[in-house]
Short mmCIF file of C-alpha atoms in Angstrom, two decimals:
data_model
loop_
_atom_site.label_atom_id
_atom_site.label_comp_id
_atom_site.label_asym_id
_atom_site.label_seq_id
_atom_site.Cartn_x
_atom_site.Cartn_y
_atom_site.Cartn_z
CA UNK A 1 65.88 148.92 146.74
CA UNK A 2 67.24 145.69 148.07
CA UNK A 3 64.86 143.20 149.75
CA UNK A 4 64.74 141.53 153.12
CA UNK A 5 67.85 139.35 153.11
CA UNK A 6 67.90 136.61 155.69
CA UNK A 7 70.76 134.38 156.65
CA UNK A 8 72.00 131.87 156.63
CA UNK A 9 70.03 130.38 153.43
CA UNK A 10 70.44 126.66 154.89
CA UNK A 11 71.18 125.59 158.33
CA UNK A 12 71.80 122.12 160.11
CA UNK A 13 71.72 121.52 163.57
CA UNK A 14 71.23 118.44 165.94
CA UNK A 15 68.76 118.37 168.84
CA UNK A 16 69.70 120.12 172.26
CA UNK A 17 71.56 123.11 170.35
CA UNK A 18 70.70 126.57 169.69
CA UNK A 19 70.74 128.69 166.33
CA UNK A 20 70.23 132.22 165.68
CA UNK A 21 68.96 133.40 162.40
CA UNK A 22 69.24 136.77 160.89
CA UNK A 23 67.04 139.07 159.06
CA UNK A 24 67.75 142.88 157.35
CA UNK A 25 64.39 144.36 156.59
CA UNK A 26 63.92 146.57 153.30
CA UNK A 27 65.92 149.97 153.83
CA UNK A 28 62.79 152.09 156.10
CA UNK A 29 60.40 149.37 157.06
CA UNK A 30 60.90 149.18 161.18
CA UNK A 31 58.72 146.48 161.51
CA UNK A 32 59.88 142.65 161.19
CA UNK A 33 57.95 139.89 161.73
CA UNK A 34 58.91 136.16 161.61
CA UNK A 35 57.14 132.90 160.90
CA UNK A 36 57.20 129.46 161.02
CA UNK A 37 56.49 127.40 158.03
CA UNK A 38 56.29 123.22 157.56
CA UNK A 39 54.55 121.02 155.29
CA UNK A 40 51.99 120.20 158.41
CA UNK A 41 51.02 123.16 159.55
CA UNK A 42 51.80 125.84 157.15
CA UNK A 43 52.49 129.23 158.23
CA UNK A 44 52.60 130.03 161.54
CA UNK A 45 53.36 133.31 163.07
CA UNK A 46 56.67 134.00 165.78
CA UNK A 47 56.42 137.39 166.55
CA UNK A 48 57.00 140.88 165.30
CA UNK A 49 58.80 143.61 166.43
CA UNK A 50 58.93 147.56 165.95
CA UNK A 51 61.68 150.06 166.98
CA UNK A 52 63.71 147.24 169.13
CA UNK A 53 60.06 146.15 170.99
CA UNK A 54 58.38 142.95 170.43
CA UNK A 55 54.94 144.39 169.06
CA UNK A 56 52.96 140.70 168.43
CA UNK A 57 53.66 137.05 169.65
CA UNK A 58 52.43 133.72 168.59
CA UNK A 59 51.36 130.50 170.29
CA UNK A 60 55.22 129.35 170.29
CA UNK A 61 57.47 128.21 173.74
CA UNK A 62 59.93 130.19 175.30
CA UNK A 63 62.72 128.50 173.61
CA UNK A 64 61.71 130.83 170.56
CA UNK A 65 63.17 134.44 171.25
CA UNK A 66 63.59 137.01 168.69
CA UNK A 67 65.19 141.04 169.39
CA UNK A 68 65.57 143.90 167.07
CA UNK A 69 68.36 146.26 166.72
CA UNK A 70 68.28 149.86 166.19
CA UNK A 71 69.30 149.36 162.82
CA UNK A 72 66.05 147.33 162.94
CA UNK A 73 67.54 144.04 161.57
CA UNK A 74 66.22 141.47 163.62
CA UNK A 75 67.58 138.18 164.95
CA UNK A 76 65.50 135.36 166.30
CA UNK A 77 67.09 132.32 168.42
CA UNK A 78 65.75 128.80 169.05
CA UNK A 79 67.37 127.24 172.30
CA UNK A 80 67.49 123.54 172.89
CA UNK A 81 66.42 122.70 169.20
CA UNK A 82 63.57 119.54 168.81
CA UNK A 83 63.42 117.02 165.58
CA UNK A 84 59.85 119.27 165.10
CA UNK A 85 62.10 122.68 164.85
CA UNK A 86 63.27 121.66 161.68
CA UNK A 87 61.30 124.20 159.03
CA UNK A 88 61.59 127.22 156.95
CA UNK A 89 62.08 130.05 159.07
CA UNK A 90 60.81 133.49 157.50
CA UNK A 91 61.34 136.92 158.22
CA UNK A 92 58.78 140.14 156.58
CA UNK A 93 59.31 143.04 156.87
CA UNK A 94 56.89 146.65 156.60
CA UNK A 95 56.43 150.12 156.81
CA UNK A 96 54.50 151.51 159.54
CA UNK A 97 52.16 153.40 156.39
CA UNK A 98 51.20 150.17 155.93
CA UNK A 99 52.10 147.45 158.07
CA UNK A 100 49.94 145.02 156.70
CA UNK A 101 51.80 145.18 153.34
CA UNK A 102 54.19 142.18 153.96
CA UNK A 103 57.66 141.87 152.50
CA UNK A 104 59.00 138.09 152.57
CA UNK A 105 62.85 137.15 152.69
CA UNK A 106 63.51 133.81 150.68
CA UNK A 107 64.02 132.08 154.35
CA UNK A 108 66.39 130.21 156.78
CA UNK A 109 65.88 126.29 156.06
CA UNK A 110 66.29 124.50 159.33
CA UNK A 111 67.10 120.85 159.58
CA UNK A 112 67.57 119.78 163.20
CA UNK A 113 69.05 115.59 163.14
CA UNK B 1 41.94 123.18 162.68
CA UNK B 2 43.07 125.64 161.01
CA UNK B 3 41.30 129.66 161.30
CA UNK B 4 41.46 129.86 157.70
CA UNK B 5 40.52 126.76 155.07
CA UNK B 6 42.20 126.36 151.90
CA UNK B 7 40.78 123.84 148.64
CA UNK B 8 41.95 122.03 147.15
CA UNK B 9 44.72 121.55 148.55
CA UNK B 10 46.46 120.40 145.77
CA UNK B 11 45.42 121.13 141.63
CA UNK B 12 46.84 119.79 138.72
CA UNK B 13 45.83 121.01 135.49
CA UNK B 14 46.76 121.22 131.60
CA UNK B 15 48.28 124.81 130.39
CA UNK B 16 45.10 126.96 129.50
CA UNK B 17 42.63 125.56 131.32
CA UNK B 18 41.18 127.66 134.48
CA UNK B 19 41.10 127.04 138.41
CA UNK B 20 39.83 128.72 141.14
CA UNK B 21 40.99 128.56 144.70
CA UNK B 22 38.65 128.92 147.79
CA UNK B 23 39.45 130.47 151.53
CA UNK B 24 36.72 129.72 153.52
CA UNK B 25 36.59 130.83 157.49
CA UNK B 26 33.91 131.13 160.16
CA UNK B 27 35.30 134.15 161.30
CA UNK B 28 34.96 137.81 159.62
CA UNK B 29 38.16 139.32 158.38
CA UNK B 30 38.51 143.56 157.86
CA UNK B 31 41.08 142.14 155.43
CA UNK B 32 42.57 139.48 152.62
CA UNK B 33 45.25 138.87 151.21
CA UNK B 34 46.79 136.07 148.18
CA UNK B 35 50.12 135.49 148.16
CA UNK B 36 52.08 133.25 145.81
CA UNK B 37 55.24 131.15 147.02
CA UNK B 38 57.42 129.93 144.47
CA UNK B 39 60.09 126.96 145.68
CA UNK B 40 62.65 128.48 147.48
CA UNK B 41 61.47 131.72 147.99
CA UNK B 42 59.14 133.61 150.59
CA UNK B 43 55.80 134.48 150.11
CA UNK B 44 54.83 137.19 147.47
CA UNK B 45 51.63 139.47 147.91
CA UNK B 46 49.69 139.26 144.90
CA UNK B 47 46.55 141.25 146.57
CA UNK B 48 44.33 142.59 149.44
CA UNK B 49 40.69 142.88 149.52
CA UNK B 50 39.33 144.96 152.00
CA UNK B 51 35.91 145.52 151.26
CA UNK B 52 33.11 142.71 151.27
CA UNK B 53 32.02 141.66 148.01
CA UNK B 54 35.23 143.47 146.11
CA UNK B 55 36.20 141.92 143.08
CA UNK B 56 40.00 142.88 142.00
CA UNK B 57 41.64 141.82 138.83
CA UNK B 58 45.16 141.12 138.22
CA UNK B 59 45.68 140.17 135.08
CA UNK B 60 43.85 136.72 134.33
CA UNK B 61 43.96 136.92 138.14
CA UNK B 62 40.39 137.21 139.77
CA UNK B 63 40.31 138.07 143.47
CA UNK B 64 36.58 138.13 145.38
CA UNK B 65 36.21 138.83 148.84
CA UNK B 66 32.68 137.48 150.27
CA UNK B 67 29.98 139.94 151.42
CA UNK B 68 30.16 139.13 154.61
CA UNK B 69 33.78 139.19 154.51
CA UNK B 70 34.54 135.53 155.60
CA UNK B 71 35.46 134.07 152.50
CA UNK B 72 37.44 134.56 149.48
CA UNK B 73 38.25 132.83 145.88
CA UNK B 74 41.15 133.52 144.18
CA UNK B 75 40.39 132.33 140.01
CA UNK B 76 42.93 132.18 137.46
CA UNK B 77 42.19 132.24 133.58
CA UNK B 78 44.07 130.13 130.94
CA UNK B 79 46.36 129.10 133.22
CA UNK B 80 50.28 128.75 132.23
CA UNK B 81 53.06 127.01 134.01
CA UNK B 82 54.48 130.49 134.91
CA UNK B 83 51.23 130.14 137.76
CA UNK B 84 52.66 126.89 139.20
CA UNK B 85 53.70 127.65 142.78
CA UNK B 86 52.06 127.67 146.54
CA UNK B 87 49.30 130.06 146.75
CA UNK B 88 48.28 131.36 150.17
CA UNK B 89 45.42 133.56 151.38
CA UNK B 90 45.96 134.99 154.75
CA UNK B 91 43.10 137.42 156.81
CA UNK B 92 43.98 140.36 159.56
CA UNK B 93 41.57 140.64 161.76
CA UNK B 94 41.68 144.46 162.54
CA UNK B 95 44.00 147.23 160.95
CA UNK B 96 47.61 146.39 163.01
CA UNK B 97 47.08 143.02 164.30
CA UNK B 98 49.00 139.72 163.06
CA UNK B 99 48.36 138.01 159.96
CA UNK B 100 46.64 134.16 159.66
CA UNK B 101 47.72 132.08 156.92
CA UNK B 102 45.43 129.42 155.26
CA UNK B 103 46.95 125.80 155.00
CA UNK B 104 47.56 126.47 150.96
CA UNK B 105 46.61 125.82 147.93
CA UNK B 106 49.44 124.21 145.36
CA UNK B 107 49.10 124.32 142.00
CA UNK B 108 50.84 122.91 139.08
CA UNK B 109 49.96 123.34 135.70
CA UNK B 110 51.30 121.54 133.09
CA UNK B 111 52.35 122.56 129.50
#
């Protein structure tokens, strides 16, 4: 079975633009979640979504969006990118048997200049 | 401040010695988990304690969750450089609800 693949691998961007980043969960789970991770402040969770609904959200701004298709791949999108955006973005994904059973995809590194 | 305290934050040690890695929180957890990050890559669950006091072994890996389910260690036995990475512990609060990471714990051990 493959595992989550998330795209693009590396990513740079300069402030005041806007990125999407893409996830495919493992083949079944319907759940995605994504987080946040820098040197400073670790991992931090986005939000998660289940069958095209955002289930969970963070403590993040409204420039941080995410949607789920019924494919349940997910996307998430960053509008109006800040210096502190720049990060490892990470998507999980799980099955609903056991949803706390987390699946990591090797990430999306950010650099916003 | 983060919900969930990881030390050290940082160990360095010779090939074959042993460590141990503490989680420490003021709040109570129904759940767990370790997870090891190598460089590069995403998070990988090693384990998940669920029951205060449980003791789980992977290995030379020794997981213990705390009795009053607030705490956990993580304690690794003649360590190799194969165990060199980021590890993690992260707690869920009730069955379905979001996971919370600890700061980490990186280890490098040295042949």
């Amino acid at each position: 079975k493959a595992g989550v693949t998330q795209t693009p691998r590396y990513l740079i961007k300069t402030r005041g633009q806007q990125v999407t980043l893409s996830c495919s969960p493992i083949s079944g789970h319907r759940s995605v979640s994504w987080y946040q991770q820098t040197p400073g402040q670790g991992l931090q969770f986005l939000f998660e979504y289940f069958s095209e609904t955002q289930r969970n959200k963070g403590n993040f701004p409204g420039r941080f969006s995410g949607r789920q298709f019924s494919n349940s791949r997910s996307e998430m999108n960053v509008s109006t990118l800040e210096l502190g955006d720049s990060a490892l973005y990470l998507c999980a994904s799980s099955s609903e048997a056991v949803r706390e059973k987390l699946f990591f995809g090797s990430g999306t590194q950010l650099s916003v200049l | 401040t983060q919900l969930l305290e990881q030390s050290p934050q940082f160990l360095s040690i010779q090939e074959g010695e042993n460590l141990t890695v503490y989680c420490n929180s003021s709040s109570v957890f129904s759940s767990l988990q370790w997870y090891r990050q190598e460089p590069g890559e995403g998070p990988v669950l090693l384990v998940t304690v669920v029951t205060g006091g449980e003791v789980k072994k992977l290995k030379r890996l020794t997981f213990q969750f705390g009795d009053a389910r607030k705490d956990s260690s993580l304690h690794i036995t003649a360590a190799q450089p194969g165990d060199t990475g980021l590890y993690l512990c992260a707690g869920i609060k009730a069955a379905g609800n979001k996971l919370t990471f600890g700061g980490g714990t990186r280890v490098l051990v040295k042949p």
